[in-house]
Amino acid sequence: MASKYPLPTDISIITTYRCQMRCKMCNIWQHPTDARQEIQPKELEMLPNFKFANITGGEPFLRQDIEEIVDVMMRKAERVVISTSGWHKDRIVELAKRFPTIGIRVSIEGLSQSNDDLRGRPGGFDRGLGLLLELKRMGVKDIGFGQTVSNKNSHDLLPLYELSKNLGMEFATASFHNSYYFHKGDNFVTNKDEVVANFEQLINRLLKENSPKSWFRAFFNLGLINYIRGGRRMLPCEAGSVNFFLDPYGEVYPCNGLEERYWKKSMGNIRSGKSFEEIWNSQEAAEVRTCVASCAKNCWMVGTAAPVMKKYIKHPVGWVAKNKIRSMMGKSVCIDNIPHFDVGQDPRQGDLRETRA
């Protein structure tokens, strides 16, 4: 047994690999799980308490027992958010009636034509937006949508941002990645100048807002520009330390960005008969954290970026203070020299070297 490690504060539960969408940037739907083998709500009872839990998929609302899963996690986490395509509107509305404090994030990849093309199902934009409007009418507070930016949809970043702002909803961003989870190895932004320019405009818009939350989102989006350009992460990755992903088979992974061509290791399985504390403090978990410390990938996803932004808060605060002042003076953010903050991380982390597991 390795030395005792602090329990995590954040969890992402991949409830299923089944999905009714046919996204061009994600092939998870081609590798569905067998519903009979997926983790059950009662198996989640062995988990500790958390500050934040994300329930995701695939499409979590393909789980017939999604309400039971949410019931368990609402008792274990201070905040619970479900990521969904918004396709199953009626089921989502019924769940929100039972759990009015639940967070709902709908994946919308652009305005109507772009979204439906990228997500492979006609009518997806209308369903997703209609769901959010219904949830808002019901008084559900923690709602919003998120866009995964690729080669084909960055032109819709600002329109979607403005739409979310006018509707009083949250707007999250990401860039497509390659990993075992997405079953993709060719998710690379090729029109970098165009995509970076659109992110730059979004950052400047966010800095003009009165909300500190928006200013820190500007910092996060700067990290996406850095990722697209192939730079080392502004802050280190510490996946498997304060956060982890639980897959549909019960495997505990540090993140969902793993690729076997680099490395892919589990920290353990909740079906092993061990307690969660035993898994979290196991030799396997220690080995995974060692791999994370020298991981060659430069991923920048909110699940692993947000914890280190909080942990090393002085660095985002310094950047925000400087650039908020620039914004108030009518100046744009500088994206030519994106900062890399040395907090003692392994210099090999994020160097994009080619390795083999």
Coordinates of C-alpha atoms in Angstrom, one line a residue, residues 41 44-45 55 65-77 80 82 95 98-99 102:
P41 CA -26.4 2.8 -9.0
L44 CA -21.7 4.0 -6.6
E45 CA -22.6 3.9 -2.9
I55 CA -22.4 12.6 -15.0
D65 CA -31.8 4.0 -14.3
I66 CA -30.3 7.5 -14.7
E67 CA -32.6 8.9 -11.9
E68 CA -31.2 6.3 -9.5
I69 CA -27.7 7.3 -10.4
V70 CA -28.4 10.9 -9.9
D71 CA -30.1 10.2 -6.6
V72 CA -26.9 8.5 -5.3
M73 CA -24.7 11.3 -6.5
M74 CA -26.9 14.1 -5.2
R75 CA -26.3 12.6 -1.7
K76 CA -22.6 12.4 -2.3
A77 CA -21.7 15.6 -4.1
V80 CA -24.0 17.5 -9.7
I82 CA -25.2 16.1 -16.3
L95 CA -35.5 14.4 -13.9
R98 CA -37.4 15.6 -9.3
F99 CA -33.9 17.2 -8.8
I102 CA -29.3 19.6 -10.8

